[in-house]
Short mmCIF file of C-alpha atoms in Angstrom, two decimals:
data_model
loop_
_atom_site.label_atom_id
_atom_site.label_comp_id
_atom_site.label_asym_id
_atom_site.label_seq_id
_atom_site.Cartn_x
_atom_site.Cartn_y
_atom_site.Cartn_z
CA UNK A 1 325.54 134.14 138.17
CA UNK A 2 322.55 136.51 138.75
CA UNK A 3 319.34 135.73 136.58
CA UNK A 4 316.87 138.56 135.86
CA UNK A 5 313.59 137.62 134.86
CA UNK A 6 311.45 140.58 132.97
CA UNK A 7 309.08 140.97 130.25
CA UNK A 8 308.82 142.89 127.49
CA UNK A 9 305.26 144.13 126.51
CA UNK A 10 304.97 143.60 122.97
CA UNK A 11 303.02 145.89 120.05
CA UNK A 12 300.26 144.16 118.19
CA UNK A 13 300.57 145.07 114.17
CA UNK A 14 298.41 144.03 110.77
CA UNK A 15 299.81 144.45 107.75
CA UNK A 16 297.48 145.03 104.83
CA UNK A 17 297.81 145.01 101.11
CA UNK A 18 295.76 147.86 99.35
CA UNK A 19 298.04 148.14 96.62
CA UNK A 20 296.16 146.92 93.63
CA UNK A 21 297.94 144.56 90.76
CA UNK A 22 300.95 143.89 93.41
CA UNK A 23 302.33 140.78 93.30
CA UNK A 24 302.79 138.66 96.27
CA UNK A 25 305.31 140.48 98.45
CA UNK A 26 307.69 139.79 101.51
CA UNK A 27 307.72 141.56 104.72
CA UNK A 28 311.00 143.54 105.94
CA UNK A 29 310.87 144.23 109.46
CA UNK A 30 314.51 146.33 110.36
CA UNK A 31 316.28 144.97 107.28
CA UNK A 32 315.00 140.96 107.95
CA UNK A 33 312.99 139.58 105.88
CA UNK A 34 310.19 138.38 107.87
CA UNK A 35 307.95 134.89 107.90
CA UNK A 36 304.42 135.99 106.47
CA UNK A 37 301.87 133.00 107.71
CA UNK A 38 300.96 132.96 103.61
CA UNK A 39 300.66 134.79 100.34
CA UNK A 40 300.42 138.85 100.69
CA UNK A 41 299.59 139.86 97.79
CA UNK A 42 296.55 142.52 96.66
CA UNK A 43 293.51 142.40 99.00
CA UNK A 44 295.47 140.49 101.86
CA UNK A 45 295.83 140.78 105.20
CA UNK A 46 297.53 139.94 108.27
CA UNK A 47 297.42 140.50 111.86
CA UNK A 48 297.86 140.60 114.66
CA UNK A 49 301.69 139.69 114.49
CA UNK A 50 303.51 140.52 118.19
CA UNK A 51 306.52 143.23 117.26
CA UNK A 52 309.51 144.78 119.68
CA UNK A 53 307.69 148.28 120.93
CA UNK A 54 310.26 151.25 119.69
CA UNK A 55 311.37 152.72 116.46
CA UNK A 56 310.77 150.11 113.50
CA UNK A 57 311.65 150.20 109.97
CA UNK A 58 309.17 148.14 108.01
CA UNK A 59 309.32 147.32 104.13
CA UNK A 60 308.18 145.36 101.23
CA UNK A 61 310.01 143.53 98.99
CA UNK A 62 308.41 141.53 95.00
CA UNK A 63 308.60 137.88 97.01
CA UNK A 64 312.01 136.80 97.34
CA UNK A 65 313.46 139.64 95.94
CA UNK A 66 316.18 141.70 97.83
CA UNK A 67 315.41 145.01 96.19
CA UNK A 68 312.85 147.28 98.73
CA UNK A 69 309.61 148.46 97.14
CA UNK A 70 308.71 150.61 99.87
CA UNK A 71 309.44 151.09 103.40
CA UNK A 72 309.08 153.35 106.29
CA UNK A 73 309.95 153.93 109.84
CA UNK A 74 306.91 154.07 112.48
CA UNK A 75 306.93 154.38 116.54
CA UNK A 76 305.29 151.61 118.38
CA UNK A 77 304.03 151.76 121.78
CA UNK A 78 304.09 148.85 123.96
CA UNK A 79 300.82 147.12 124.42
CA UNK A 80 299.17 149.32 121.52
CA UNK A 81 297.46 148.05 118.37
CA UNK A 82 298.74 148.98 114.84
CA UNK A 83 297.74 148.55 110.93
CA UNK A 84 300.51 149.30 109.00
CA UNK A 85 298.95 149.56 104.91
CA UNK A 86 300.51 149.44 101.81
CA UNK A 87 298.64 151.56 99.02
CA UNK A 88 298.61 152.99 95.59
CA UNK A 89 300.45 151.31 92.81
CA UNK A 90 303.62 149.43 92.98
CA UNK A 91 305.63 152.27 91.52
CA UNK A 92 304.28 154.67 93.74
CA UNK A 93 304.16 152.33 96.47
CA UNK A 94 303.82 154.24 100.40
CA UNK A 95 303.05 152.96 103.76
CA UNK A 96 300.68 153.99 106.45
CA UNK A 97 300.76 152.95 110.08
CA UNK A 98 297.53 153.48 111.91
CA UNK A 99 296.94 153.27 116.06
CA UNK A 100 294.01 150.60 116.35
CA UNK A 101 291.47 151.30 119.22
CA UNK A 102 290.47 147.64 120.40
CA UNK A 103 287.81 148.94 122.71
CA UNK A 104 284.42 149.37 121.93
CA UNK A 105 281.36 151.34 124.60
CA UNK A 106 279.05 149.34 124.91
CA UNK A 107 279.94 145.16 122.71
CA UNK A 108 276.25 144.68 123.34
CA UNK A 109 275.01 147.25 121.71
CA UNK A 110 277.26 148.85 119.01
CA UNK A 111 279.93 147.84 116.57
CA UNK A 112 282.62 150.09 115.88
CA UNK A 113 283.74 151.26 112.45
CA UNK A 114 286.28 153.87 110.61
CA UNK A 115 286.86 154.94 107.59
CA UNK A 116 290.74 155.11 105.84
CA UNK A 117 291.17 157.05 101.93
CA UNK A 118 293.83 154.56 100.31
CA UNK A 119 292.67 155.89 96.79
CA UNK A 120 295.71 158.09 95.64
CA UNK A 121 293.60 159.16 92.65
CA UNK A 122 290.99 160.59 94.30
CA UNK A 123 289.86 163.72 96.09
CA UNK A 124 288.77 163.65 99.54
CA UNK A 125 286.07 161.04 100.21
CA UNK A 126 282.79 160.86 101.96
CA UNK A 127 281.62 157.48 103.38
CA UNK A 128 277.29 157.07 102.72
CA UNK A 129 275.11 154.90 103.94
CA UNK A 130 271.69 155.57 102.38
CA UNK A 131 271.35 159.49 102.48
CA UNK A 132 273.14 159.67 106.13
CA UNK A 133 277.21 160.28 105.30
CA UNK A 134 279.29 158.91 108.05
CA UNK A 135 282.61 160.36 107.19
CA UNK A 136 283.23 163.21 105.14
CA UNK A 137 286.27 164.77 103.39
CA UNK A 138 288.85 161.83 104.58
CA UNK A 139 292.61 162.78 101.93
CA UNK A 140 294.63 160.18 100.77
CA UNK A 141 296.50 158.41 103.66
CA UNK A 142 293.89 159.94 106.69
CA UNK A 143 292.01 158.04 108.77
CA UNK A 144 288.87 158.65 110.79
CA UNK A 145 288.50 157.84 114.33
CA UNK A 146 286.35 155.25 115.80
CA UNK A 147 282.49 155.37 115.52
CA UNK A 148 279.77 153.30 117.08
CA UNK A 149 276.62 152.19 115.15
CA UNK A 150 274.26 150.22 115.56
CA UNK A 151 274.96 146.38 114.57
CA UNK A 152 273.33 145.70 111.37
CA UNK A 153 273.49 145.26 107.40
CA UNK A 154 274.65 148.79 105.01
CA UNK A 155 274.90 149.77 101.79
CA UNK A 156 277.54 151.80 102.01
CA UNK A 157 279.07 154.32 99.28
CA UNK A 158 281.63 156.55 98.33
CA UNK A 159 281.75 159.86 96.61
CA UNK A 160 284.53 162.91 96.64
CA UNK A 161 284.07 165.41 98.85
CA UNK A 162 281.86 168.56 97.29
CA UNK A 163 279.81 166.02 94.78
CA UNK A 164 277.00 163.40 94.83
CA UNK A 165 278.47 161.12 92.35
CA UNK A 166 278.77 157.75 93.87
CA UNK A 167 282.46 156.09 93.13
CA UNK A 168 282.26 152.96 94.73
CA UNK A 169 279.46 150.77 96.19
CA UNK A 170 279.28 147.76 98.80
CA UNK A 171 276.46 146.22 99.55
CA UNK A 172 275.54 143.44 102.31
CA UNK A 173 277.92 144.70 104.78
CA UNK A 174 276.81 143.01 108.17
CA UNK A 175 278.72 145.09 111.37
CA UNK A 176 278.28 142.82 114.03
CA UNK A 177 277.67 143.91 117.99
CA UNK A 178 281.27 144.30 119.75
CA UNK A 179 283.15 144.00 116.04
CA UNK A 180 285.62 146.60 115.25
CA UNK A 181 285.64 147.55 111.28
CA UNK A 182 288.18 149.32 108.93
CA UNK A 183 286.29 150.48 105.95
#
């Protein structure tokens, strides 16, 4: 008998819960439910799990339930880095699958950040820190790319795009040199 040996480059994914009030929830990865190391529920997170590179259908599922919440086919590139989200409520539940850049310019002197809109009831957003506005008009379900600062602690706000009204505040937020940072 003839043995090949090969290897199969693998895509790195994180699953995140933005979906506010959900209960905890399973993962459905091409119609398996998959193993998540804990709860997933609002506010959780996940990642880097190793997936098969290639068309994938992802879902959620109320935990141990067989009835699909959401769920959504993405592309995944061997070797790449994903985020795959889960926002708005559980009704209105949709998925978003973002390409994570792992590299950073210069880890000893900057940190990387971007900014993703999961607020379905919102206009576009701006992302402030102070007076200087890092991101501005980012829709529903957009991302921003990657962008360097320097490594240190924000206040960091958000307001819709066209006004000065501040919607949401967080203060303290430390970037670290070489961290990457999904706001």
């Amino acid at each position: 008998p003839i043995c090949y040996d090969y290897v199969i480059q693998v895509a790195g994914i994180a699953f995140i819960n933005a979906s506010p009030g959900s209960p905890d929830l399973d993962l459905v990865a091409d119609n398996v439910r998959e193993k998540l190391p804990g709860v997933f529920s609002y506010d959780s997170s996940y990642g880097y799990l190793r997936a098969y590179p290639g068309y994938r259908v992802f879902g959620f599922t109320k935990k141990n339930s067989n009835d699909l919440i959401t769920s959504q086919q993405f592309y995944l590139r061997p070797g790449d880095a994903y985020s795959i989200f889960i926002a708005d409520t559980l009704g209105a539940a949709k998925l978003f699958c973002f390409k994570d850049s792992l590299n950073i310019p210069d880890t000893t002197k900057f940190a990387n950040i971007r900014f993703i809109n999961l607020s379905p009831d919102s206009k576009s957003l701006n992302l402030l820190s102070g007076s200087d506005t890092l991101f501005s008009n980012i829709a529903f379900g957009k991302a921003t790319d990657f962008m360097a600062v320097n490594p240190d602690t924000y206040s960091l706000k958000t307001s819709e795009g066209g006004s000065s009204t501040t919607l949401s505040t967080l203060t303290n937020v430390t970037f670290k040199k070489g961290g990457i940072y999904t706001i």
